[in-house]
Coordinates of C-alpha atoms in Angstrom, one line a residue:
M409 CA 101.3 93.7 86.0
T410 CA 103.5 92.8 89.0
E411 CA 102.9 89.3 90.3
G412 CA 102.4 89.8 94.0
A413 CA 100.0 90.9 96.7
L414 CA 99.4 94.3 98.1
V415 CA 97.8 94.5 101.6
L416 CA 96.4 97.8 102.9
E417 CA 95.7 98.7 106.5
G418 CA 93.0 101.1 107.6
G419 CA 93.0 104.0 110.0
S420 CA 90.5 106.5 108.6
L421 CA 92.3 109.7 107.7
R422 CA 95.6 108.1 108.6
G423 CA 95.1 106.4 105.3
L424 CA 96.6 109.5 103.7
F425 CA 100.0 107.9 104.3
T426 CA 98.8 104.9 102.2
A427 CA 97.5 107.3 99.5
G428 CA 101.0 108.8 99.2
V429 CA 102.5 105.4 98.8
L430 CA 100.0 104.3 96.2
D431 CA 100.4 107.5 94.2
I432 CA 104.1 106.7 93.8
F433 CA 103.2 103.2 92.6
M434 CA 100.8 104.5 90.1
E435 CA 103.2 107.1 88.8
R436 CA 105.6 104.3 88.0
G437 CA 103.0 101.8 86.7
I438 CA 103.4 99.3 89.5
Q439 CA 100.2 97.3 89.5
F440 CA 100.0 94.4 91.9
S441 CA 98.0 91.4 90.6
Y442 CA 96.2 91.1 93.9
V443 CA 95.1 93.8 96.4
N444 CA 93.1 93.6 99.6
G445 CA 92.1 96.3 102.0
V446 CA 90.6 96.9 105.4
S447 CA 88.5 99.9 106.2
A448 CA 90.2 103.0 104.8
G449 CA 92.5 100.6 103.0
T450 CA 89.6 99.6 100.8
M451 CA 89.0 103.3 99.9
N452 CA 92.6 103.7 98.9
A453 CA 92.4 100.5 96.9
L454 CA 89.5 101.9 94.8
S455 CA 91.6 104.8 93.5
Y456 CA 94.6 102.6 93.0
I457 CA 92.7 100.0 90.9
S458 CA 91.0 102.7 88.9
N459 CA 94.5 104.2 88.3
Q460 CA 93.7 107.7 89.6
P461 CA 96.7 109.0 91.4
G462 CA 96.0 112.0 93.6
R463 CA 92.3 111.2 93.9
T464 CA 92.3 110.0 97.5
M465 CA 94.4 112.9 98.6
K466 CA 92.2 115.4 96.8
V467 CA 89.0 113.9 98.3
D468 CA 90.4 113.9 101.9
L469 CA 92.0 117.3 101.8
D470 CA 89.4 119.2 99.8
Y471 CA 86.4 117.8 101.7
V472 CA 87.7 117.1 105.3
H473 CA 85.8 120.2 106.4
D474 CA 82.7 119.6 104.3
K475 CA 79.9 118.5 106.6
R476 CA 78.5 116.4 103.8
F477 CA 81.6 114.2 104.0
L478 CA 82.6 114.1 107.7
S479 CA 80.7 115.5 110.6
F480 CA 78.8 114.5 113.7
R481 CA 75.8 116.0 112.0
N482 CA 75.9 112.9 109.8
M483 CA 75.7 110.8 113.0
V484 CA 72.4 112.5 114.0
K485 CA 70.9 112.3 110.5
K486 CA 72.3 109.1 109.1
R487 CA 74.0 107.3 111.9
E488 CA 77.4 107.5 110.2
I489 CA 80.2 109.9 110.8
F490 CA 81.4 109.6 107.2
S491 CA 78.6 109.9 104.7
F492 CA 78.8 107.1 102.2
E493 CA 75.8 108.5 100.3
F494 CA 77.8 111.6 99.6
L495 CA 81.1 109.8 99.1
F496 CA 79.8 107.3 96.5
G497 CA 77.2 109.7 95.2
E498 CA 77.8 113.3 94.3
L499 CA 81.5 113.2 95.3
S500 CA 82.4 110.2 93.1
Q501 CA 79.9 111.0 90.4
T502 CA 80.5 114.7 89.9
L503 CA 82.9 116.5 92.2
V504 CA 85.9 114.2 92.1
P505 CA 84.8 111.6 89.5
F506 CA 85.7 108.0 90.2
D507 CA 86.6 106.0 87.1
F508 CA 84.1 103.1 87.5
E509 CA 84.8 101.8 84.0
T510 CA 88.6 101.4 84.6
F511 CA 88.0 99.9 88.0
A512 CA 85.6 97.3 86.7
A513 CA 87.8 96.5 83.7
S514 CA 91.1 96.2 85.7
P515 CA 92.6 92.7 85.7
Q516 CA 93.8 93.3 89.2
Q517 CA 92.1 91.1 91.8
F518 CA 90.6 93.1 94.7
E519 CA 89.1 91.9 98.0
A520 CA 87.5 94.1 100.7
V521 CA 87.5 92.7 104.2
A522 CA 84.5 93.2 106.4
T523 CA 83.4 91.8 109.8
R524 CA 80.2 89.7 109.8
C525 CA 78.1 91.1 112.7
K526 CA 76.5 87.7 113.6
T527 CA 79.7 85.8 113.9
G528 CA 82.4 88.4 114.6
K529 CA 84.5 86.8 111.8
P530 CA 86.1 88.4 108.8
E531 CA 84.7 87.8 105.4
Y532 CA 86.2 88.6 102.0
F533 CA 84.4 90.2 99.1
A534 CA 86.0 90.0 95.7
K535 CA 85.5 92.4 92.8
G536 CA 83.6 90.8 90.1
E537 CA 82.3 88.0 92.3
C538 CA 80.3 89.6 95.1
S539 CA 76.9 91.2 94.3
D540 CA 78.0 94.8 95.2
I541 CA 81.7 95.5 95.8
F542 CA 81.0 99.1 96.8
A543 CA 78.6 98.0 99.5
A544 CA 81.3 95.7 100.7
V545 CA 83.8 98.6 100.8
Q546 CA 81.2 100.6 102.8
A547 CA 80.8 97.7 105.2
S548 CA 84.6 97.4 105.6
S549 CA 84.8 101.1 106.4
S550 CA 81.8 101.3 108.8
I551 CA 83.2 102.2 112.3
P552 CA 81.3 100.5 115.1
I553 CA 78.9 102.8 116.9
L554 CA 79.9 105.7 114.7
S555 CA 78.4 104.0 111.7
H556 CA 75.4 101.7 111.1
M557 CA 75.7 98.2 109.9
I558 CA 75.8 97.6 106.1
T559 CA 73.8 94.9 104.4
V560 CA 75.6 92.8 101.8
D561 CA 73.7 89.8 100.4
K562 CA 71.1 90.1 103.2
K563 CA 73.8 89.9 105.9
K564 CA 75.0 92.6 108.3
Y565 CA 78.6 93.8 108.4
L566 CA 80.9 96.3 110.0
D567 CA 84.5 97.5 109.9
G568 CA 86.9 94.8 108.8
G569 CA 89.4 95.9 111.3
L570 CA 87.2 94.6 114.1
S571 CA 88.3 91.0 113.2
M572 CA 91.1 91.3 110.6
P573 CA 93.1 94.6 110.8
I574 CA 95.7 93.6 108.2
A575 CA 94.9 90.7 105.9
Y576 CA 98.5 89.6 105.0
Q577 CA 97.7 86.0 105.8
R578 CA 94.9 86.1 103.3
A579 CA 97.4 86.9 100.6
F580 CA 99.7 84.0 101.6
D581 CA 96.7 81.7 101.8
K582 CA 95.8 82.6 98.2
G583 CA 99.2 81.4 97.1
Y584 CA 101.2 84.6 96.9
D585 CA 104.8 84.4 98.1
K586 CA 105.6 88.1 97.5
V587 CA 103.4 90.2 99.8
V588 CA 103.8 94.0 100.4
A589 CA 101.9 95.5 103.3
V590 CA 101.3 99.2 103.7
L591 CA 100.7 100.1 107.3
T592 CA 99.6 103.3 108.9
R593 CA 101.5 103.1 112.1
H594 CA 105.2 103.2 112.8
K595 CA 107.3 100.1 113.6
G596 CA 106.9 99.1 117.2
F597 CA 103.4 100.6 117.6
R598 CA 101.1 98.5 119.8
K599 CA 97.5 99.1 120.7
K600 CA 96.6 99.8 124.3
P601 CA 93.8 98.0 126.1
I602 CA 90.3 99.3 125.3
D603 CA 89.5 102.0 127.8
A604 CA 86.6 101.7 130.3
W605 CA 84.3 104.1 128.6
S606 CA 84.6 102.4 125.2
E607 CA 84.3 99.0 126.7
K608 CA 81.0 100.1 128.4
A609 CA 79.7 101.5 125.2
Y610 CA 80.5 98.4 123.2
H611 CA 78.8 96.2 125.8
R612 CA 75.7 98.3 125.8
Y613 CA 75.6 98.6 122.0
F614 CA 76.5 95.1 120.9
A615 CA 75.1 93.0 123.8
P616 CA 72.7 91.2 121.4
L617 CA 75.7 90.2 119.3
P618 CA 78.0 88.3 121.7
E619 CA 80.4 86.9 119.0
L620 CA 80.9 90.4 117.6
L621 CA 81.4 91.8 121.0
A622 CA 84.0 89.2 121.8
S623 CA 85.9 90.0 118.6
I624 CA 85.9 93.7 119.5
E625 CA 87.2 93.0 122.9
E626 CA 90.1 91.1 121.4
I627 CA 91.2 93.9 119.1
P628 CA 94.3 95.1 121.0
D629 CA 95.7 91.6 121.6
R630 CA 95.0 90.5 118.1
Y631 CA 96.5 93.6 116.5
N632 CA 99.6 93.3 118.7
R633 CA 100.1 89.6 117.9
M634 CA 99.8 90.4 114.2
Q635 CA 102.4 93.2 114.5
E636 CA 104.8 90.8 116.1
E637 CA 104.2 88.2 113.5
M638 CA 104.6 90.6 110.7
E639 CA 107.9 91.9 112.1
E640 CA 109.2 88.3 112.2
L641 CA 108.1 87.7 108.6
E642 CA 109.7 91.0 107.6
S643 CA 113.0 89.9 109.3
A644 CA 112.9 86.6 107.5
G645 CA 112.4 88.3 104.1
K646 CA 109.0 86.8 103.6
L647 CA 107.0 90.1 103.9
F648 CA 107.9 93.6 102.8
I649 CA 106.4 96.4 104.9
I650 CA 106.0 100.0 104.1
R651 CA 105.1 102.0 107.2
P652 CA 105.6 105.6 108.6
D653 CA 109.1 106.1 109.8
E654 CA 108.0 108.2 112.8
P655 CA 105.0 108.1 115.1
V656 CA 101.8 109.3 113.4
T657 CA 100.0 112.1 115.2
V658 CA 97.1 112.3 112.8
S659 CA 93.9 111.1 114.4
R660 CA 91.2 109.0 112.7
F661 CA 89.1 112.2 112.3
E662 CA 91.9 114.7 111.9
R663 CA 90.8 118.1 110.7
D664 CA 94.2 119.8 110.5
K665 CA 95.0 120.0 106.8
M666 CA 98.6 120.7 107.3
K667 CA 99.1 117.5 109.3
L668 CA 97.1 115.6 106.7
Q669 CA 99.2 117.1 103.9
K670 CA 102.4 116.2 105.7
L671 CA 101.3 112.6 106.3
Y672 CA 100.5 112.2 102.5
G673 CA 103.9 113.6 101.8
D674 CA 105.5 111.2 104.2
G675 CA 103.9 108.3 102.4
R676 CA 105.3 109.5 99.1
R677 CA 108.8 110.1 100.6
V678 CA 108.9 106.7 102.4
A679 CA 107.7 104.9 99.2
E680 CA 110.4 106.6 97.1
E681 CA 113.1 105.7 99.6
L682 CA 112.0 102.0 99.8
L683 CA 111.2 101.6 96.1
P684 CA 114.6 100.0 95.1
E685 CA 114.5 97.6 98.0
M686 CA 110.9 96.7 97.3
C687 CA 111.6 96.1 93.7
R688 CA 114.5 93.8 94.6
Y689 CA 112.1 91.9 96.9
L690 CA 109.6 91.6 94.1
G691 CA 112.3 90.6 91.6
I692 CA 111.6 93.5 89.2
H693 CA 113.5 96.5 87.9
V694 CA 112.7 99.9 89.3
P695 CA 110.3 101.3 86.7
E696 CA 110.6 104.8 85.4
V697 CA 108.1 107.5 86.1
I698 CA 105.3 107.6 83.5
P699 CA 105.0 111.3 82.4
E700 CA 101.4 110.9 81.2
V701 CA 100.3 109.6 84.6
V702 CA 102.0 112.4 86.4
E703 CA 100.4 115.0 84.1
R704 CA 97.0 113.5 84.8
E705 CA 97.7 113.6 88.5
N706 CA 98.8 117.2 88.3
A707 CA 95.7 118.1 86.4
L708 CA 93.6 116.6 89.2
I709 CA 95.3 118.0 92.3
G710 CA 97.3 121.0 90.9
N711 CA 101.1 121.5 91.0
E712 CA 100.8 123.9 94.0
T713 CA 99.0 121.3 96.1
K714 CA 101.5 118.7 95.1
A715 CA 104.4 120.9 96.1
D716 CA 102.7 121.6 99.5
T717 CA 102.6 117.9 100.3
G718 CA 106.2 117.3 99.4
A719 CA 104.9 115.2 96.6
D720 CA 108.1 115.4 94.5
G721 CA 109.5 112.9 96.9
K722 CA 112.2 115.2 98.3

């Protein structure tokens, strides 16, 4: 177990970059003692804590065109663009089984960040402490307007990114002085102001929830302030950041599998390149690849798919 915190940004299908990074970690047995995630970051965290390299990549690539997983038909039928019923049901139970037992037994601490609809503030749900960590993950990943609110402990929640896009300060507040953040945007990226159409839609949809609406309106400024602060912490050696080394052209609902495969491969490549520096930051030796883990990963995703994504790190 590596004493330190791992913080995962969201970004829907841009999270495939994170999946590539975490697969490298798992192949080398790097297990952070504390993990938190926002939105798609929580989904990546599930497969990381259950120690299933390749699983997130397989789910996203194999099912991105499956209407049960991602489609506007889901919006009409269930008021959610991603079907959590399918994702946590048939997909996780049968098609690409999730290892619930290993996840539950893992000594790694995990928190999912979701936004309380009544207050517009972030709340943190810990594995083993909250009543339903998977409901909390759904809440953290529920995109406003494109998803309905999720109930956890009789309270309504939406996407954690509405109030806390990257929970690095949470890790510091919990006492960790070694924090690694995996981002899904390149260095220097800044959010633009909310466009007029989206602003109008938010006002119409969330008018009864003024605190939530105010939090949504502050998203660009909050995100940009946090990026600047993280870059300062990075320069001071207090925060280690793994991010794409070029602008990401993958959209949140990307359907181009070649672009998705490349992004996953980019995550693997960048993680491999930064691994020695990250290990020095953490004060650990660079661990060797664990053959058994790689074999299990290859059995899940297939050697051909792995080669297509540049998953050999070259």
